[in-house]
Each structure stands twice: as C-alpha cells, then as structure tokens.
XYZ file of C-alpha atoms in Angstrom:
613
model
C 104.854 55.616 93.001
C 107.307 56.885 95.366
C 111.288 55.434 95.110
C 112.445 53.753 98.376
C 116.212 54.528 98.759
C 118.264 52.831 101.538
C 121.970 54.862 102.677
C 124.169 53.591 104.251
C 125.190 55.505 107.801
C 127.438 58.001 107.016
C 130.815 57.716 109.057
C 131.731 59.078 112.463
C 133.971 60.994 111.257
C 132.361 63.192 109.203
C 130.748 64.467 112.248
C 127.466 66.014 112.774
C 127.927 68.854 109.565
C 128.527 65.877 107.527
C 125.458 63.857 108.861
C 123.394 67.046 108.366
C 124.334 67.303 104.682
C 123.293 63.782 104.675
C 119.761 64.204 106.109
C 119.182 67.670 104.202
C 119.657 66.253 100.934
C 117.556 63.137 101.960
C 115.087 64.591 103.355
C 114.685 67.723 101.246
C 114.536 66.437 97.804
C 111.730 66.090 95.814
C 110.953 62.460 96.018
C 112.021 60.471 92.360
C 109.186 59.088 90.130
C 108.758 56.373 87.988
C 105.816 55.965 85.806
C 102.727 54.703 87.325
C 102.266 51.287 86.123
C 98.787 49.210 86.374
C 97.026 46.490 85.078
C 93.402 46.689 84.017
C 91.361 46.525 87.311
C 94.344 48.349 89.496
C 93.005 50.270 91.960
C 93.906 54.448 91.122
C 94.041 55.963 94.780
C 92.736 59.301 94.541
C 93.919 61.838 97.233
C 91.770 64.601 98.283
C 93.959 67.631 98.766
C 93.209 71.036 99.602
C 90.199 73.636 99.513
C 90.425 77.457 98.824
C 88.943 80.733 97.829
C 89.459 81.426 93.864
C 91.347 84.302 94.243
C 93.687 83.744 97.275
C 96.083 81.478 95.927
C 97.731 81.130 99.305
C 94.698 80.381 101.812
C 94.126 77.110 101.133
C 92.375 74.316 104.031
C 91.869 70.830 104.250
C 89.475 69.260 102.206
C 87.828 67.780 105.184
C 87.064 70.723 106.977
C 84.038 70.642 104.926
C 81.364 68.692 105.509
C 82.123 66.191 102.885
C 81.770 62.210 102.224
C 85.407 61.379 104.476
C 86.018 57.738 105.758
C 86.102 57.015 109.126
C 89.621 56.813 109.931
C 91.916 59.464 107.443
C 95.114 58.103 106.159
C 97.435 60.942 105.189
C 99.953 60.720 102.429
C 104.004 60.728 103.113
C 104.688 64.039 101.543
C 107.995 65.955 100.692
C 109.015 69.262 102.326
C 108.624 71.611 99.131
C 104.544 69.800 99.295
C 104.549 70.647 102.885
C 105.765 74.517 102.585
C 103.267 74.416 99.186
C 100.407 73.984 101.630
C 99.392 70.170 99.956
C 97.787 67.969 102.977
C 96.779 64.891 100.511
C 94.235 62.421 102.469
C 92.833 59.243 100.810
C 89.207 59.852 99.393
C 86.466 57.408 99.313
C 86.202 57.123 95.848
C 87.093 53.738 94.062
C 88.486 53.887 91.060
C 89.988 50.851 89.368
C 92.432 51.145 85.846
C 90.129 51.179 82.726
C 87.221 49.915 84.486
C 84.363 52.705 83.850
C 81.714 53.423 86.810
C 78.554 55.427 86.126
C 76.383 56.775 88.949
C 78.101 55.021 91.947
C 76.833 56.647 95.113
C 79.856 57.792 97.458
C 77.865 58.416 100.645
C 74.801 59.883 101.785
C 75.502 62.873 104.296
C 72.846 64.521 107.013
C 73.893 68.404 107.122
C 72.908 69.956 109.787
C 71.839 73.700 109.379
C 75.620 75.181 110.480
C 76.909 72.689 107.817
C 74.616 73.429 104.944
C 75.753 77.457 105.817
C 79.317 76.675 106.061
C 78.940 75.116 102.261
C 76.822 78.221 101.309
C 79.484 80.685 102.583
C 82.246 78.366 100.700
C 80.310 78.590 97.483
C 79.597 82.221 97.807
C 83.889 82.225 98.356
C 84.085 80.406 95.344
C 86.156 77.819 96.775
C 87.422 75.665 94.404
C 88.716 71.684 95.803
C 91.847 69.651 94.211
C 92.668 65.926 94.152
C 95.722 64.013 93.077
C 95.260 61.381 91.144
C 98.670 59.438 90.102
C 100.556 63.200 91.049
C 98.078 64.758 88.309
C 96.197 67.512 90.472
C 92.869 67.812 89.631
C 90.643 70.727 90.344
C 86.883 71.599 90.482
C 84.464 74.161 91.931
C 82.678 73.123 95.305
C 79.285 74.577 93.699
C 77.595 77.245 91.866
C 76.263 80.469 92.350
C 74.296 82.440 90.284
C 73.274 86.373 90.721
C 70.506 87.571 87.808
C 67.917 90.186 88.066
C 68.036 93.566 90.001
C 64.339 93.929 90.706
C 63.580 91.298 92.011
C 67.077 90.359 92.593
C 68.066 86.406 92.506
C 70.880 84.693 94.519
C 71.307 81.255 93.654
C 73.730 78.910 95.464
C 74.059 75.207 94.029
C 76.060 72.263 95.637
C 77.684 69.640 93.042
C 77.138 66.333 94.174
C 77.879 64.405 91.027
C 81.230 64.491 89.681
C 82.330 62.679 86.436
C 86.211 61.702 86.476
C 87.683 61.637 83.060
C 90.844 59.982 82.469
C 93.245 59.318 80.176
C 95.578 56.578 79.813
C 98.135 55.031 77.558
C 99.077 51.335 77.712
C 99.802 50.774 81.525
C 100.262 54.435 82.522
C 98.102 57.137 83.240
C 98.114 60.252 81.296
C 96.209 62.683 82.249
C 92.711 63.452 84.602
C 90.308 65.616 85.678
C 86.297 66.438 86.645
C 83.341 67.855 85.016
C 79.690 68.527 85.842
C 78.458 68.950 82.873
C 74.596 67.855 82.461
C 74.849 67.663 86.122
C 71.735 69.778 88.314
C 73.474 71.146 91.407
C 71.505 71.090 94.650
C 70.402 74.127 95.670
C 70.924 75.574 99.255
C 68.681 78.060 100.627
C 69.697 80.594 103.027
C 69.104 79.890 106.431
C 69.568 75.812 105.888
C 67.061 75.122 103.600
C 67.962 72.928 100.870
C 65.882 71.687 97.468
C 66.964 70.247 94.004
C 68.446 66.488 92.890
C 70.242 64.723 95.154
C 68.941 66.097 98.141
C 65.893 65.548 100.858
C 64.642 66.924 104.289
C 64.276 65.528 107.549
C 63.129 66.559 111.082
C 66.716 65.108 111.698
C 68.820 67.233 109.480
C 69.225 67.688 104.974
C 70.006 64.995 103.250
C 72.460 65.079 100.697
C 73.818 61.860 98.638
C 77.084 62.274 96.494
C 77.751 60.361 93.895
C 80.189 59.773 90.874
C 81.454 58.536 87.278
C 84.341 57.639 86.005
C 85.346 57.396 81.834
C 88.346 56.157 80.669
C 90.085 57.328 77.423
C 92.795 55.834 75.682
C 95.586 58.282 74.811
C 98.727 58.325 72.183
C 100.875 60.706 74.240
C 103.210 58.588 75.878
C 103.969 58.999 79.598
C 107.179 60.951 79.237
C 105.372 63.668 77.796
C 102.485 63.923 80.108
C 102.999 67.309 81.136
C 102.195 69.064 77.784
C 98.887 67.695 78.483
C 98.263 68.952 81.816
C 100.235 72.427 80.579
C 98.013 72.546 77.660
C 94.839 71.983 80.248
C 94.130 74.787 82.422
C 91.227 74.949 85.143
C 92.558 78.262 85.701
C 92.776 80.902 83.298
C 95.499 81.660 81.321
C 96.778 85.007 81.399
C 100.796 83.944 80.887
C 100.723 84.309 76.990
C 103.859 85.284 75.566
C 104.165 89.309 75.068
C 107.136 88.845 72.656
C 107.041 92.424 71.220
C 106.949 93.538 75.022
C 110.082 91.808 75.712
C 111.766 92.765 72.545
C 111.055 95.972 73.220
C 112.106 96.025 76.592
C 115.638 94.310 75.648
C 116.177 96.843 72.739
C 116.063 99.908 75.125
C 117.950 98.061 77.878
C 120.920 96.955 75.242
C 120.526 101.200 73.937
C 121.159 102.009 77.685
C 124.306 100.406 78.640
C 125.539 101.021 74.927
C 125.113 104.886 76.318
C 126.301 104.640 79.305
C 129.387 102.687 78.427
C 130.159 104.761 75.214
C 129.993 108.297 77.064
C 131.949 106.860 80.253
C 134.802 105.604 77.977
C 135.053 109.072 75.972
C 134.790 111.151 79.285
C 137.136 108.462 80.986
C 139.678 108.892 77.901
C 139.586 112.623 78.002
C 140.184 112.770 81.475
C 143.019 110.688 81.319
C 144.614 112.552 78.650
C 144.374 115.961 80.787
C 145.113 114.251 84.363
C 148.378 112.574 82.788
C 150.230 115.616 81.104
C 152.017 116.048 84.071
C 153.706 113.141 84.091
C 156.699 114.070 85.760
C 154.988 115.417 88.924
C 155.282 113.597 92.459
C 151.869 111.897 93.824
C 151.393 114.668 96.330
C 151.647 117.746 94.061
C 148.497 116.454 91.880
C 146.257 117.858 94.297
C 147.600 121.911 93.411
C 145.664 123.627 91.278
C 143.484 120.407 90.277
C 139.919 119.133 90.424
C 138.131 115.950 89.377
C 137.939 112.495 90.980
C 141.908 112.434 90.696
C 142.316 115.175 93.455
C 140.704 112.298 96.079
C 142.883 109.769 95.324
C 144.618 109.689 98.361
C 140.950 109.723 99.798
C 138.903 107.046 97.682
C 140.322 103.842 98.924
C 139.463 105.273 102.840
C 137.466 102.132 104.480
C 134.206 102.944 104.908
C 132.304 103.249 108.856
C 130.063 99.857 109.312
C 132.518 97.440 107.973
C 130.682 94.385 109.285
C 127.719 95.073 108.135
C 128.799 95.999 104.898
C 131.001 92.820 104.177
C 127.485 90.917 105.612
C 125.867 92.466 102.554
C 128.330 91.828 100.301
C 128.430 87.673 101.720
C 124.970 87.096 101.737
C 124.451 89.307 98.297
C 126.987 86.925 97.167
C 125.024 83.793 98.395
C 121.683 84.753 96.808
C 123.521 85.451 93.406
C 124.766 81.609 93.532
C 121.282 80.379 95.049
C 119.369 81.933 91.702
C 121.498 81.079 89.015
C 120.974 77.962 90.244
C 117.353 77.920 90.326
C 117.243 79.148 87.327
C 119.789 76.243 85.591
C 118.009 73.164 87.499
C 114.957 74.950 85.849
C 116.310 74.991 82.346
C 117.835 71.185 82.754
C 113.582 70.338 83.434
C 114.231 69.390 86.890
C 110.867 71.332 87.889
C 107.580 70.439 86.096
C 104.051 70.281 87.384
C 103.816 66.804 88.498
C 106.667 67.586 91.194
C 104.891 69.236 93.575
C 106.836 71.609 95.745
C 109.967 70.598 93.738
C 111.136 73.997 93.692
C 110.631 74.936 97.317
C 112.676 71.626 97.845
C 115.436 72.777 95.778
C 115.565 76.523 97.163
C 115.790 75.309 100.758
C 118.586 72.633 99.906
C 120.526 75.274 97.841
C 120.067 77.809 100.625
C 121.584 75.475 103.352
C 124.450 75.066 100.830
C 125.539 78.002 99.922
C 125.924 79.046 103.178
C 129.390 78.719 102.691
C 129.286 81.340 100.013
C 128.499 84.136 102.394
C 130.802 83.503 104.911
C 133.658 83.303 102.703
C 133.126 86.353 100.786
C 132.194 88.308 103.712
C 135.113 87.313 106.122
C 137.234 87.135 103.338
C 136.844 91.150 102.621
C 136.611 91.991 105.913
C 139.843 90.882 106.781
C 141.099 92.606 103.704
C 139.426 96.136 104.578
C 141.551 95.520 108.416
C 138.514 94.056 110.478
C 139.159 92.997 113.915
C 136.238 91.661 114.822
C 135.499 88.445 112.339
C 133.675 86.307 115.205
C 130.816 88.698 115.083
C 130.949 88.958 111.175
C 130.406 85.856 110.978
C 127.498 85.642 112.957
C 126.082 88.768 111.330
C 125.743 87.589 107.833
C 124.449 84.000 108.565
C 121.816 86.574 110.525
C 121.232 89.051 108.168
C 118.815 87.231 106.289
C 117.615 84.445 108.071
C 116.415 86.674 111.256
C 113.842 88.431 109.017
C 113.418 85.218 107.544
C 112.281 84.109 110.700
C 110.548 86.974 111.767
C 108.250 87.221 108.773
C 107.567 83.358 108.545
C 106.493 83.593 112.267
C 104.045 86.286 111.919
C 102.329 85.172 108.474
C 102.469 81.348 109.955
C 100.885 82.319 113.131
C 98.180 83.990 110.731
C 97.655 80.855 109.063
C 97.399 78.353 112.240
C 95.048 81.277 113.227
C 92.879 80.358 110.763
C 93.586 77.135 110.357
C 95.096 76.701 107.010
C 97.137 74.213 105.570
C 99.794 76.691 104.534
C 100.398 76.615 108.111
C 103.670 74.298 109.165
C 103.371 71.379 111.256
C 105.857 71.079 114.116
C 107.870 69.060 112.560
C 108.542 70.861 109.710
C 109.537 73.733 111.803
C 112.284 71.294 113.776
C 113.142 70.055 110.213
C 114.180 73.214 109.094
C 115.381 74.555 112.086
C 117.764 71.967 112.065
C 119.015 72.378 108.303
C 120.180 75.513 109.322
C 121.796 74.460 112.540
C 123.145 71.671 111.336
C 124.130 72.833 107.658
C 123.479 76.116 106.999
C 125.552 78.032 110.385
C 128.355 75.372 110.284
C 128.833 76.109 106.471
C 128.673 79.743 106.963
C 131.268 79.269 109.663
C 133.924 77.581 107.836
C 133.685 79.391 104.812
C 134.237 82.731 107.254
C 137.610 80.893 108.271
C 138.548 79.902 104.618
C 137.956 83.283 103.507
C 139.959 85.051 106.794
C 142.683 82.624 106.257
C 143.182 83.198 102.013
C 141.642 86.749 102.418
C 145.423 88.488 101.251
C 145.592 92.095 101.255
C 143.290 95.056 99.611
C 145.664 95.951 96.493
C 144.929 99.679 96.615
C 146.506 101.694 93.700
C 146.856 104.650 96.163
C 147.786 105.625 99.537
C 145.491 106.959 101.981
C 146.487 109.930 104.078
C 145.647 109.877 107.724
C 143.739 112.962 107.765
C 140.447 112.599 105.718
C 139.850 115.776 102.784
C 136.984 117.833 103.492
C 134.393 116.672 100.751
C 133.065 120.241 99.355
C 129.064 120.738 99.044
C 127.383 118.514 96.229
C 125.024 119.787 94.218
C 121.182 117.983 94.679
C 121.443 115.609 92.233
C 124.416 114.239 93.921
C 122.705 113.867 96.863
C 122.000 109.850 97.978
C 118.317 110.067 97.536
C 118.224 111.260 94.008
C 121.175 108.343 92.749
C 118.644 105.882 94.484
C 115.878 106.937 92.929
C 118.169 106.606 89.379
C 119.694 103.572 90.021
C 116.562 101.832 91.237
C 114.390 102.825 88.359
C 116.635 102.237 85.408
C 116.960 98.040 86.533
C 113.558 97.824 87.724
C 113.034 99.172 84.125
C 114.501 96.551 82.955
C 112.791 93.522 84.571
C 109.124 95.334 84.503
C 107.665 93.093 81.672
C 109.196 89.680 83.123
C 108.524 90.761 86.886
C 104.394 90.325 86.137
C 105.005 87.142 84.724
C 107.442 85.909 88.122
C 104.448 87.481 89.993
C 101.306 85.923 88.362
C 103.365 82.918 88.433
C 104.002 83.054 92.467
C 100.958 84.829 93.468
C 98.789 83.115 90.587
C 97.654 79.697 88.984
C 100.424 79.801 86.435
C 103.090 77.404 85.644
C 105.874 79.357 84.451
C 107.899 78.293 81.454
C 109.888 80.984 80.358
C 113.307 80.162 81.561
C 115.759 80.633 78.698
C 113.881 84.348 78.827
C 114.095 84.649 82.567
C 117.804 83.731 82.557
C 118.476 86.166 79.720
C 116.705 89.065 81.630
C 118.829 88.144 85.032
C 121.747 88.646 83.245
C 120.706 91.755 81.660
C 119.516 92.850 85.281
C 122.752 92.713 86.543
C 124.607 94.358 83.536
C 122.271 97.542 83.832
C 122.941 97.434 88.029
C 126.367 97.214 86.909
C 126.609 100.103 84.563
C 124.914 102.083 86.008
C 126.519 101.986 89.841
C 129.785 102.666 87.534
C 128.307 105.727 86.340
C 126.785 106.828 89.397
C 130.218 106.085 90.866
C 132.301 108.680 88.465
C 129.754 111.487 88.535
C 129.751 111.294 92.666
C 133.821 110.521 92.167
C 134.083 113.966 90.041
C 132.666 116.092 92.563
C 135.359 114.853 94.812
C 133.465 112.860 97.035
C 135.118 109.459 97.758
C 132.239 108.353 100.243
C 131.253 105.670 97.642
C 131.476 102.757 99.787
C 127.733 102.442 100.947
C 126.334 104.794 97.526
C 127.292 102.392 95.185
C 125.573 99.807 97.190
C 122.331 101.951 98.103
C 122.035 103.241 94.331
C 121.319 100.088 92.424
C 120.180 98.204 95.711
C 116.711 100.765 95.882
C 115.659 98.519 93.450
C 113.980 96.547 95.853
C 111.917 99.715 96.886
C 110.705 99.733 93.535
C 109.711 95.781 93.549
C 107.761 96.410 96.545
C 105.822 99.385 95.218
C 105.182 96.950 92.305
C 104.142 94.270 94.444
C 101.334 97.055 95.881
C 100.117 98.173 92.717
C 99.722 94.003 91.508
C 97.449 93.524 94.187
C 95.266 96.162 94.030
C 95.098 96.139 90.173
C 96.177 93.211 88.806
C 94.732 90.757 91.493
C 91.935 89.784 93.291
C 93.244 88.903 96.563
C 91.447 89.878 99.484
C 91.717 88.592 103.392
C 93.582 88.905 106.337
C 95.504 85.596 105.938
C 96.232 86.046 101.698
C 97.620 89.586 102.601
C 99.591 88.974 105.506
C 101.633 86.271 103.509
C 101.452 88.588 100.181
C 103.174 91.967 101.685
C 105.200 89.373 104.065
C 106.934 87.594 101.246
C 107.099 90.189 98.908
C 109.263 92.654 101.564
C 111.295 89.235 101.550
C 111.919 89.580 97.717
C 112.915 93.027 97.960
C 115.445 92.246 100.545
C 116.821 89.710 98.309
C 116.868 92.156 95.049
C 118.362 94.509 97.227
C 120.977 92.433 98.840
C 121.858 90.741 95.238
C 122.197 94.425 93.212
C 123.723 95.827 95.894
C 126.006 93.720 95.622
C 126.954 93.264 91.865
C 126.869 97.266 92.158
C 129.719 97.420 94.961
C 132.250 94.763 92.965
C 131.644 96.479 89.876
C 132.586 99.844 91.667
C 135.261 99.287 92.618
C 136.544 97.191 89.755
C 135.659 100.454 88.395
C 138.004 102.911 90.268
C 140.760 100.505 90.893
C 140.796 100.722 87.438
C 140.877 103.930 87.004
C 143.249 105.093 89.500
C 145.884 102.095 88.312
C 145.769 103.775 85.057
C 146.871 107.185 86.473
C 150.871 107.695 86.092
C 151.286 108.656 89.611
C 154.449 108.096 91.653
C-alpha cells in the first residue's frame, strides 16, 4: 500500500528553486508504506514485472514481451523514480489470489502459439530467462522454463516451458509475510525445435500450438511479525548466496592498513623532527639567507605556495570531490539507520538523486571559495565548470547506455517523462544550489593564509630521479588505497552487478574511513618526498597521486567482468563498463580532494613550524 500525502502549495516568495526542492523531495523520495491489512477473501494483487537473462542483471525486459497470459487491457502500477531507474515496470496480472484462500490447479489462460512465438520462448529459456513478480512489495522469482543437456553421442538437448506455478504465501494475522513460487512435482512442456511442442498441458492443431497455463495458491501461517518480514526474504534466496562474511580477510586487510598508517606516520614524524632540528639551528638568519648552502624542502619556501596553473579546473575537482564525500557519507548513514531494505524497491536510487541535487551547494561553495582565495578572477566560469564536471560525463554515459537499452527494448531504458524529471531536478535544484553555494563561498573566501611569501621569479627545479616522477607517484598512491578496499570492493560489485543484498553497512563505514585515511597519509608522504627534492609543484601532484585509485578500480572492474561474473552481450557490457568508468571517476574525485587538503594542511604545518622572519 502507498500513503497518499497532500501538501500545501509553496509560497510564491520562495521562487522557482524552492518549488524545485519541494517537488524533488515529493517525487523522488520512496513511497511511504505501512503494513498491508487484509481480511479473509480480500484480493491480493500480484504484479508481473520483468524478465531477463539470469547472468545479465541489468538486461531486463517487460514480462509481457514474452508470449504469456496477459489481460486484454494492461494496467500498470504507479512507480517511484527509484523503481523506474531500477528497471521495474509493474503491471497487473491475471492471477486471482485472495487472502488465506487456497486454490488448486486453477486455469489461467489457454494460448495458441505460433512457430515464431515458440522459437521466442525456446531462445529465452536457453538464455536462462527468469521472471520477477511482486506481491505486497515482496519480489517473487522463478525461471521461465527448463533446459537439460545430456549425453555426448547421441547428444540430447531438451527445452521445457513451465506452464504451472505453485504460489506459496506466508501470513501472520492480517499481513502477508513472505511469498515464493515453485515448480516442484510439475512436468514441463517440451518445446521442440522448429515450433514443435509436446508434453503435459500442450496440444497441436492446424492453427498453431496450444498451451494451457495453470496455477495453485497455498497459504501458510507464520509467527514472524510484519516488522521483521525483511529477515524472511533475506534468508531465502532464489539466487545463489555468495556474500559470505569473510571476517579473516577483512581483519587481515584492516591490520595491514593500520600497520601501514603507523609506519608512515612514525617514520614521517621522525624525519620531520630531524629536519626541524637541523633547519632551526640558524635561528638568527634572515628568511632570504636560508637559501645559501642549504637543500631540501626548506629552500623552496618562497615557491611552495606559488599558485598552480588551471586554477578553475583544480577548484572544480575539489568542489565536486567534497560533494561526493558528503553524498557517500549520507548514503552510508541512511543505510545504517535502516532506511534501505529489500522491500523498498529503488530506495537507494531515489536517495542518491535527492542527495546529489541537495549537496550541489557543497561543490559550489568549496570550489568558488578556494578559487577566490588563490586569486581566481573568472568565478562565473568556475561555477559553470563545477556544475558540469561530473554531470556532463554522466549525461554522455547515460545517453549511450540508454540508447543501447532503448534499441534492445529493455526496461532499463528510461521513459521520456523520467528523463524530463531528472533534467528538471538538475535545472531547478542542482544548478541553482551550485550557484548559490558559489556566491556564498566567494563572499566568505578570506585570504589564503600562506606562512611564507612567494617570490615573483620562480626557482629552477632540479632534475628529479625516476622514482619521483608523476607516474611512479600515481602508481604508489593509487595501489595502496586500492589494496585497503580490495576485499570490500568485491562485495560492492557483487551487490551492484549481481543479485545480492548488501547488509554490511557498519563494515562499509569502517572501510570508507580507512580508505580516506590511507589516501591522506600516502599523499602526505609523497608530498614530503616531492618537496625534499626541491620540487614545489605539489598542487596537481597531490590530486593525481591518490586520485589514480580510480584507475585501479576500473582495472578491477575489467577483472571482475572477465573472471568473477558470467555477464555477456552488448546491453550488459555497455552498462557495466560505462558506469564502471563513472564509478572510477567518482573515486578519483573523492580521493583527490582528500589528498589535496591533507597535503595542504601538512605543508602549512611544516612551514609554519620553521623559525623564519
């Protein structure tokens, strides 16, 4: 059931953006639900949803695209945006189910299949098509048919269609707790190649091939309360469970990360202590005299705060990275609060869209504030670049993926109304909030607060050894954070690109915190080594060093596709690699932002600790 809420109209003084935020929250947030209350004999609506290849989770089609029993007039269920983004296209079925009333071998319909329709069913069964029904927000899965390969000489290839389904429904009081479908003790109808058909529930004739679909409904009492029915669905799985909690691997990863952090911090602090002791011996010397006969990071104190090239792009990266850090933290906290469960279809999609739109002010504020501090003049262009740095690649990737889904007829292709709703969310909420955040950040920027003066003429940078080049730093700075999340990354991929329901949100929060900590520490260490070689070009280097973690994540996605999944075909491959690229970009932006601010804080600390005039 869905709660229908009536809201008063927003005040005119609020403007277009206020109305945009209001409409966004109403349209995008998941439907509120309460316990469905039924009396004996009340109809319980069963919705048919989608079908698709078992090994391609994102390649789904409407159930009625197959030659199956369908009503003369199809009535679709009203869906939330998250459900639409998840590929759901629920429609009322012909199954007549009444609360706590058993049904035995009820005829659903009788179909006369043409040769083309039989071949369509054979192809679907050979590709291991499964279907998804929904009853009282409970997903029900089953296979369309049955395939058997046996023998070598002679080879036997049998394809059968399930024409009878047994619905097993559990209830407690007046609520539905759980439902599934089975084909136990049911003989499939054999589909012969070339349109032939044989077996129970089938008949042939001059006008085509006749199939009779039937169903049974059995109700079972359950003692599980409605509030805990998600546990029942989590314990049962139509898909194989592979997400066992490998505590040993997780603990091993955590121990290695803690040792790494301790090693970096202890070594770096000892080295800095020796540097401070050596550099502060000449306490009476002037600031300009420090360049005489000295080397290391102190000698470049007049250049280390020289502002970098491409200021606007750098600040845009920092702004969008801060936005995604806020968004990721919000999603994890909401998950820990139990706002996402197996019965709320697409809830995490809706929450991500709402948070992305509302946190746009964070990107605008962070970017424009720092851009003004480093004496940037084109702040309007900076705001535009910030608002499009991620949304432009997202739109381009989505356009390609959606076009492929539209070409194949998949339910993952978004309708025009949904596209306009998303575009309106960005135009009416996301972009205005970016502008407002940018204006506030510009007005509250203040000064940069550099501990040392910067000379007009830049100092010549000596030639650096190979192990201090950008590519080497990117390899080190990217691999170490990636190694900290490699174990958890498998769980995330198995959830996003598989059939699993992720529930280890507490561990995910710990791993996320460790990832940011490792990125910050590695960045500080690499920045120190860079400055020790009298190279003051740390601005972009700090972003690229741990931002390269995104490259390792994309390489892992290729490995996962080839060795850990059975995905195939242009539809699934396009979506997988397109959104894997976006995922790598998001990690690069987040870790690059953390890396930069950690390096800036470290540099300010060490140069402020020097005794200079």
